[in-house]
XYZ file of C-alpha atoms in Angstrom:
391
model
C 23.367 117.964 151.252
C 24.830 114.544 150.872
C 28.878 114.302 151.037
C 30.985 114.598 148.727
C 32.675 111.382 147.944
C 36.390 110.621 147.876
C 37.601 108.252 145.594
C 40.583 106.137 145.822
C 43.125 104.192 143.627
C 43.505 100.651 144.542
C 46.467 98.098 142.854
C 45.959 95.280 145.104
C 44.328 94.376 148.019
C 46.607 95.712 150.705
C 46.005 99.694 148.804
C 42.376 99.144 149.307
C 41.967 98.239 152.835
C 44.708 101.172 153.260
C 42.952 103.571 151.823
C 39.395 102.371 152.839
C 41.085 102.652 156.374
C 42.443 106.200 155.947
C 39.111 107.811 155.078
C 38.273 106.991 151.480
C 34.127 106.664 150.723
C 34.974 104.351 147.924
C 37.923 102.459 145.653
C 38.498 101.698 142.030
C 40.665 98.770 140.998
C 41.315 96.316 138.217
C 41.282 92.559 137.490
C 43.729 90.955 135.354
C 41.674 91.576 132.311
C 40.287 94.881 130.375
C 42.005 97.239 132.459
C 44.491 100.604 131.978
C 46.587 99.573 134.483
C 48.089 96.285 133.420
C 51.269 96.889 135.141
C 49.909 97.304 138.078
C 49.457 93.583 140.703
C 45.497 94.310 139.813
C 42.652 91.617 141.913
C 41.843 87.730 140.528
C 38.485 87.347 140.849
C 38.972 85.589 144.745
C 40.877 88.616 145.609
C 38.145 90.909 144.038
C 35.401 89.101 146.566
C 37.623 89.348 149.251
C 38.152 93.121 148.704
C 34.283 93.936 147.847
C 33.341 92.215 151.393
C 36.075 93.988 153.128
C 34.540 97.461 151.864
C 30.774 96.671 151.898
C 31.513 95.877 155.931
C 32.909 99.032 156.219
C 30.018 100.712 154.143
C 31.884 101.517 151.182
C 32.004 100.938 147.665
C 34.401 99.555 144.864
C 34.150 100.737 141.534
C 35.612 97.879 138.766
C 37.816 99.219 135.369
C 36.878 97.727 132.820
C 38.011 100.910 129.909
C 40.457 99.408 127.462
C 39.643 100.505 123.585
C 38.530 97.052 123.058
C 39.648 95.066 119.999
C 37.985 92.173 118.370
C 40.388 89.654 120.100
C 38.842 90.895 123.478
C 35.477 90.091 123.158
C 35.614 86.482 123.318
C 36.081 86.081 126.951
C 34.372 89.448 127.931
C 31.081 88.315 129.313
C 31.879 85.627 131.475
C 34.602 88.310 132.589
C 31.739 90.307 133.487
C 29.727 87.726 135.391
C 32.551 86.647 137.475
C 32.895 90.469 138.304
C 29.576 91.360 139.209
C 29.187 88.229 141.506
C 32.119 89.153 143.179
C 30.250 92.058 144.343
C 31.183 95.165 143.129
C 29.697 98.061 142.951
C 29.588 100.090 139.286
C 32.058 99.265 136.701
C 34.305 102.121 135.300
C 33.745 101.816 130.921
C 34.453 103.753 127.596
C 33.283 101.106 125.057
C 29.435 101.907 123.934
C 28.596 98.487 123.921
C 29.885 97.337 127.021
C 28.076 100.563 129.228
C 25.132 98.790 127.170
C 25.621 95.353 127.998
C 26.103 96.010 131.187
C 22.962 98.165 131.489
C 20.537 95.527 129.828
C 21.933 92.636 131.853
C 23.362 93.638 135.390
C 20.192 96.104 136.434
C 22.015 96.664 140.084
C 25.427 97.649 139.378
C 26.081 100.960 137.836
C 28.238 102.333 134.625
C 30.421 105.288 135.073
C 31.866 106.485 131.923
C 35.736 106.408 132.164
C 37.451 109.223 131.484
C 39.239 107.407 128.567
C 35.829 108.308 126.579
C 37.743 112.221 127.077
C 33.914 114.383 127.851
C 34.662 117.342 127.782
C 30.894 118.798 126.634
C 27.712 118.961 127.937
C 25.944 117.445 124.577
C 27.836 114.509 124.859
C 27.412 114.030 128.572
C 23.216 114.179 127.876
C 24.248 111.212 125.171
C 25.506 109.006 127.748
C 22.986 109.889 130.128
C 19.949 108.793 127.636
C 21.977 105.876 127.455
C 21.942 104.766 130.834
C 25.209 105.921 132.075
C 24.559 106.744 135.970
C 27.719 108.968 136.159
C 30.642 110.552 134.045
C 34.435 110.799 135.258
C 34.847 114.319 132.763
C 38.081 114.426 131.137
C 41.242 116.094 133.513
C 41.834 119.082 130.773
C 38.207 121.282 131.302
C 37.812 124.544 133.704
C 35.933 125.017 136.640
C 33.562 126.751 134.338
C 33.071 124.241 131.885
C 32.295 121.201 134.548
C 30.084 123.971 136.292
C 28.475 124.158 132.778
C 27.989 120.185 132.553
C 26.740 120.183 136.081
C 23.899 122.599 135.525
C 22.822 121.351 132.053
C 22.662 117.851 132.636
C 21.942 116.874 136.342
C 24.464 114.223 135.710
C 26.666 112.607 138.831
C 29.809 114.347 137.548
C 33.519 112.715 139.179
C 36.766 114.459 138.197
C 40.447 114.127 139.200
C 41.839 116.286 142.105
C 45.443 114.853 142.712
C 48.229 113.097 140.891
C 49.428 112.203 137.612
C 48.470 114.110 134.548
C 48.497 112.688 130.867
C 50.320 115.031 128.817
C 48.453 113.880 125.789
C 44.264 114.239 125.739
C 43.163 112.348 128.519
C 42.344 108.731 126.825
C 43.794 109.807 123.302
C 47.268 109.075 123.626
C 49.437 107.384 120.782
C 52.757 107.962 121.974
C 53.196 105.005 123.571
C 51.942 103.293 120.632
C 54.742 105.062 118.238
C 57.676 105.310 120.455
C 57.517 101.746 122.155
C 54.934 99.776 120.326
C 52.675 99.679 123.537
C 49.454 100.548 123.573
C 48.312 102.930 125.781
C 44.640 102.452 125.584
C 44.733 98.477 125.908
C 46.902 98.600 129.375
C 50.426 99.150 128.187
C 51.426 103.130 128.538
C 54.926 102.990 128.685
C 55.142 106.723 130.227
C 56.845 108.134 126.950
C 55.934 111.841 128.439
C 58.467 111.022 131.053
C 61.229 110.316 129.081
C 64.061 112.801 128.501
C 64.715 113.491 124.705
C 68.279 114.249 123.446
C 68.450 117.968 121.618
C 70.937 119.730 120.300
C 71.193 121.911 123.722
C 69.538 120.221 126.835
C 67.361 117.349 127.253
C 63.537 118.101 126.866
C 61.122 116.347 128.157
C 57.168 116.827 127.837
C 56.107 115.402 131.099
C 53.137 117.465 132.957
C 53.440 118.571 136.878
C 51.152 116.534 138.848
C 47.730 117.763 139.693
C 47.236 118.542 143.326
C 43.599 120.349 143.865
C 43.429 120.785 147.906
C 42.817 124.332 147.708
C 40.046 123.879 145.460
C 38.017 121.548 147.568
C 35.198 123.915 148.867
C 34.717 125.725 145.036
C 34.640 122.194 143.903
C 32.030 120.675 146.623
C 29.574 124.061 146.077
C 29.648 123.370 142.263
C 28.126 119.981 142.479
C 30.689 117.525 142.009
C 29.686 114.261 142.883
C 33.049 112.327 143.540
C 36.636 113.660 143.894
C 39.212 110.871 142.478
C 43.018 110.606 143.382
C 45.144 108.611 140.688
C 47.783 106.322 141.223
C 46.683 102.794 141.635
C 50.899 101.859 141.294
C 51.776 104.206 144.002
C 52.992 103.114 147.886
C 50.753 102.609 150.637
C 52.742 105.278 152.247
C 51.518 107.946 149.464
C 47.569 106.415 149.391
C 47.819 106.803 153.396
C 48.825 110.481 153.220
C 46.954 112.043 150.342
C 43.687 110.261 151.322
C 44.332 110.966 154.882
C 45.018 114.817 153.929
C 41.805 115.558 151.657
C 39.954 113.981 154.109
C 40.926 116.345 156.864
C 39.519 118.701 154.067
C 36.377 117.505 153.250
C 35.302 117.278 156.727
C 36.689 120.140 158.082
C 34.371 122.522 155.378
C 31.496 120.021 156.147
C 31.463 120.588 159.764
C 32.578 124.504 158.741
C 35.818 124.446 160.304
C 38.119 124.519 157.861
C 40.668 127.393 157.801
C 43.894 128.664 156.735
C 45.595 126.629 159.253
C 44.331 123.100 158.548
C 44.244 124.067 154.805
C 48.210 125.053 155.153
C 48.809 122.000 156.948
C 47.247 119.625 154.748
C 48.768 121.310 151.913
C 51.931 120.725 152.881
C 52.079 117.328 154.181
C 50.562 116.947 150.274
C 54.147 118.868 149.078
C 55.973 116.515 151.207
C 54.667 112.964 149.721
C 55.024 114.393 146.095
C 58.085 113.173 144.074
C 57.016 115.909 141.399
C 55.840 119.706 141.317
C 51.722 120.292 141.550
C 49.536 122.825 139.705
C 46.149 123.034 139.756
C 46.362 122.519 136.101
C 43.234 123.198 133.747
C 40.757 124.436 137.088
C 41.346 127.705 137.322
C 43.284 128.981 134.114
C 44.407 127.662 130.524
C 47.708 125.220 131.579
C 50.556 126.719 129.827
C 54.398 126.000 130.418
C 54.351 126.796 134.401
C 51.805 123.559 134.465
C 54.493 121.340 132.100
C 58.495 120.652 132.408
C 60.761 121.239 129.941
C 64.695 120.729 131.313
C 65.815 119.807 134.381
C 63.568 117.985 136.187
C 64.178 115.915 138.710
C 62.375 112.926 140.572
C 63.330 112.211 143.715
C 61.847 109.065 145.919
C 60.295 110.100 149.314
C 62.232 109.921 152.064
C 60.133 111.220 154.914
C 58.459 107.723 155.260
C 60.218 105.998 158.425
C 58.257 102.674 158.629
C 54.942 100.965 158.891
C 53.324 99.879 162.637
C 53.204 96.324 162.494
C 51.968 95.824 166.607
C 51.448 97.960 169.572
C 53.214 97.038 173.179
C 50.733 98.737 175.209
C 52.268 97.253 178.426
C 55.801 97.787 177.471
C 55.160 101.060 175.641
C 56.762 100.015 172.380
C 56.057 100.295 168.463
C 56.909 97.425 166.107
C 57.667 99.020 162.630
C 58.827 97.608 159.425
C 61.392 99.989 158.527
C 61.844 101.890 154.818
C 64.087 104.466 155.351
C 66.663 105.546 157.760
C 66.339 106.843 160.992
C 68.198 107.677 164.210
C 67.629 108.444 168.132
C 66.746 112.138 168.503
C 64.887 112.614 165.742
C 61.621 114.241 165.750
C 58.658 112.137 163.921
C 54.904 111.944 163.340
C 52.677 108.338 164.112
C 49.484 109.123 162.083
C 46.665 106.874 162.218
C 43.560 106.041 160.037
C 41.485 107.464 162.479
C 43.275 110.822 161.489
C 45.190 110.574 164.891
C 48.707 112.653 164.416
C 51.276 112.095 167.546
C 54.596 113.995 167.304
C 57.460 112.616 169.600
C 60.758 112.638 169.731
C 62.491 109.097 169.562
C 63.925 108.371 172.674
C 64.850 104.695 173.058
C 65.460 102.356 169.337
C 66.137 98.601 169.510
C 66.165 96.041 166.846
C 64.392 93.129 166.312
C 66.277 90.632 169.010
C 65.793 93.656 171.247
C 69.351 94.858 171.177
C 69.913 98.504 172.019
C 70.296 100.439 168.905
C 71.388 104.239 168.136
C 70.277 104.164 164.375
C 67.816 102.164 162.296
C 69.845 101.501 159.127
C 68.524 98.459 157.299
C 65.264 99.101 155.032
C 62.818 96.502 155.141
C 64.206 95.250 158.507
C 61.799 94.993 162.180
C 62.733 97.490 164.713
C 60.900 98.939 167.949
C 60.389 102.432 169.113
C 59.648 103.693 172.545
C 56.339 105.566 172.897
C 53.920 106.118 175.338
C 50.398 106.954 174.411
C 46.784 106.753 175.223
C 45.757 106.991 171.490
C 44.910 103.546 169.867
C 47.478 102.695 167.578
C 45.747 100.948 164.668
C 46.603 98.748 161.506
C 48.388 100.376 159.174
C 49.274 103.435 160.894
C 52.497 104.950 159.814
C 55.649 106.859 160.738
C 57.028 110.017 159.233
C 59.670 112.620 159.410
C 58.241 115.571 160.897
């Protein structure tokens, strides 16, 4: 049986090689054109190149967006858009328009067409349609049951991807018009202005209509026996620090049930270093029931940012024992932290000596985005990109 894959968000090219690093099989990522996510940095086309070589090396893949509702306007640049992309080497572009899965399929014979989940499938008729069509795999829409994906599985022999952690659209997946109305941006070109966030004056309290975040960990082995090709995490706008740790943490997962290890006690753990990066309450959502209003919030919610994230390693003093970070939030001798590593290494230590960046003795770290260095000695290799964490 061939592994599942895990999928990964990437908004520039510093969240790819992060997430690549931390265990993800493949990325997806926009350019500066076409794309769902224009607020997000997104790849030119020399970043795009540099990113595709970076995975390929690593034997991994990127997937391209290209799954705006297109208007007349944007087909005038479109298929020189396309060449540029496919020479830049990716792998399978991410679509919703019916021509463009069909351009791309008569003219670019090695890279592949997922449908996006902006095209909302939700049935097994219209997954055959896109199969006779060409389309090589289907990310299903986020609001279907484990039965119903089961159902799409078994009918159509399609690759089938869906959505196991983070954001949820509280409109249809790829229908939304609320941006549209309440902003004048539109959702489906690029511009969702996240009106299901906002908080609505009533008469009583403020009401809001935003969803819980998806969060699917405990589903991974149900999900892996049904057939499901690719598991994808949203949130090509969030921190390195939150790519690191959910990739990093489903991971752990996948493997662990692959090599039949996995138990309560890695499954517990994972789950709540998931709880801990979250800046929202997760459901499981549609999987395993009809959402209803323990899946949505109402009043009173609140969003705060992370705090457990310490720093990023920028270098390694094997000789002299010491940790170069780039700091992000505040910390102090005595405390008890985590190093984790791409390679999935976790050290907990307690930290014992703090100086700044001239070296001066220091009790507290107190200036985000400043360089300090930490006292540890280890035998594990400390690589790029590994991070530090409140335990």
């Amino acid at each position: 049986m061939d592994k599942i894959e895990l999928l990964a968000p990437a908004g520039d090219l510093e969240r790819l090689k992060v997430t690549l690093l931390y265990g993800a099989d493949a990325v997806y990522l926009g350019g500066e054109k076409y794309g769902l996510r224009a607020n997000a940095v997104n790849f030119t086309i020399d970043e795009l190149k540099e990113g595709c070589t970076f995975a390929h090396k690593l034997g991994k893949k990127v997937f391209f967006t290209l799954n705006i509702v297109f208007h007349n306007s944007d087909m005038e640049e479109v298929y020189s858009y396309i060449d540029l992309v496919v020479e830049a080497g990716v792998d399978a572009f991410i679509v919703s328009d019916p021509f463009i899965i069909s351009y791309i399929k008569n003219n670019y014979k090695n890279v592949e067409v997922h449908l996006s989940t902006q095209n909302s499938t939700t049935n097994y008729k219209t997954a055959t349609y896109f199969k006779n069509e060409g389309v090589d795999r289907i990310v299903l829409a986020r609001e279907l049951s484990k039965d119903e994906i089961k159902e799409i599985i078994d009918k159509t022999g399609m690759d089938i991807e869906i959505f196991i952690h983070g954001a949820m659209c509280t409109c249809f997946s790829g229908r939304c018009a609320l941006s549209n109305y309440v902003t004048n941006r539109d959702a489906n070109r690029g511009g969702c202005s996240q009106v299901c966030r906002f908080n609505f004056k009533t008469s009583n309290d403020d009401f809001t209509m935003a969803s819980k975040d998806l969060n699917m960990a405990e589903c991974i082995p149900e999900i892996i026996e049904m057939g499901v090709k690719s598991l994808k995490i949203e949130g090509r706008m969030r921190s390195i620090y939150y790519l690191a740790t959910v990739v990093s943490s489903y991971r752990k997962i996948i493997d662990a049930y692959y090599e039949k290890v996995l138990n309560s006690d890695i499954m517990n753990r994972e789950k709540f270093v998931l709880s801990r990066v979250a800046n929202r309450e997760t459901t499981t959502q549609f999987f395993n029931k009809k959402a209803d209003h323990r899946d949505q919030y109402y009043t009173g919610r609140q969003e705060l940012s992370n705090q457990d994230y310490l720093g990023q390693v920028i270098f390694y003093d094997k000789e002299n024992s010491l940790i170069k970070i780039y700091e992000r939030n505040h910390f102090s001798v005595g405390d008890e932290v985590e190093l984790f590593t791409p390679k999935g290494d976790v050290i907990s230590f307690t930290i014992t000596k703090l100086y700044d960046e001239e070296m001066n003795s220091k009790e507290r770290a107190r200036h985000p985005d400043s360089i300090y260095f930490i006292y540890l000695d280890t035998n594990i290799e400390i690589y790029e990109y590994s991070m530090i964490r409140k335990v």
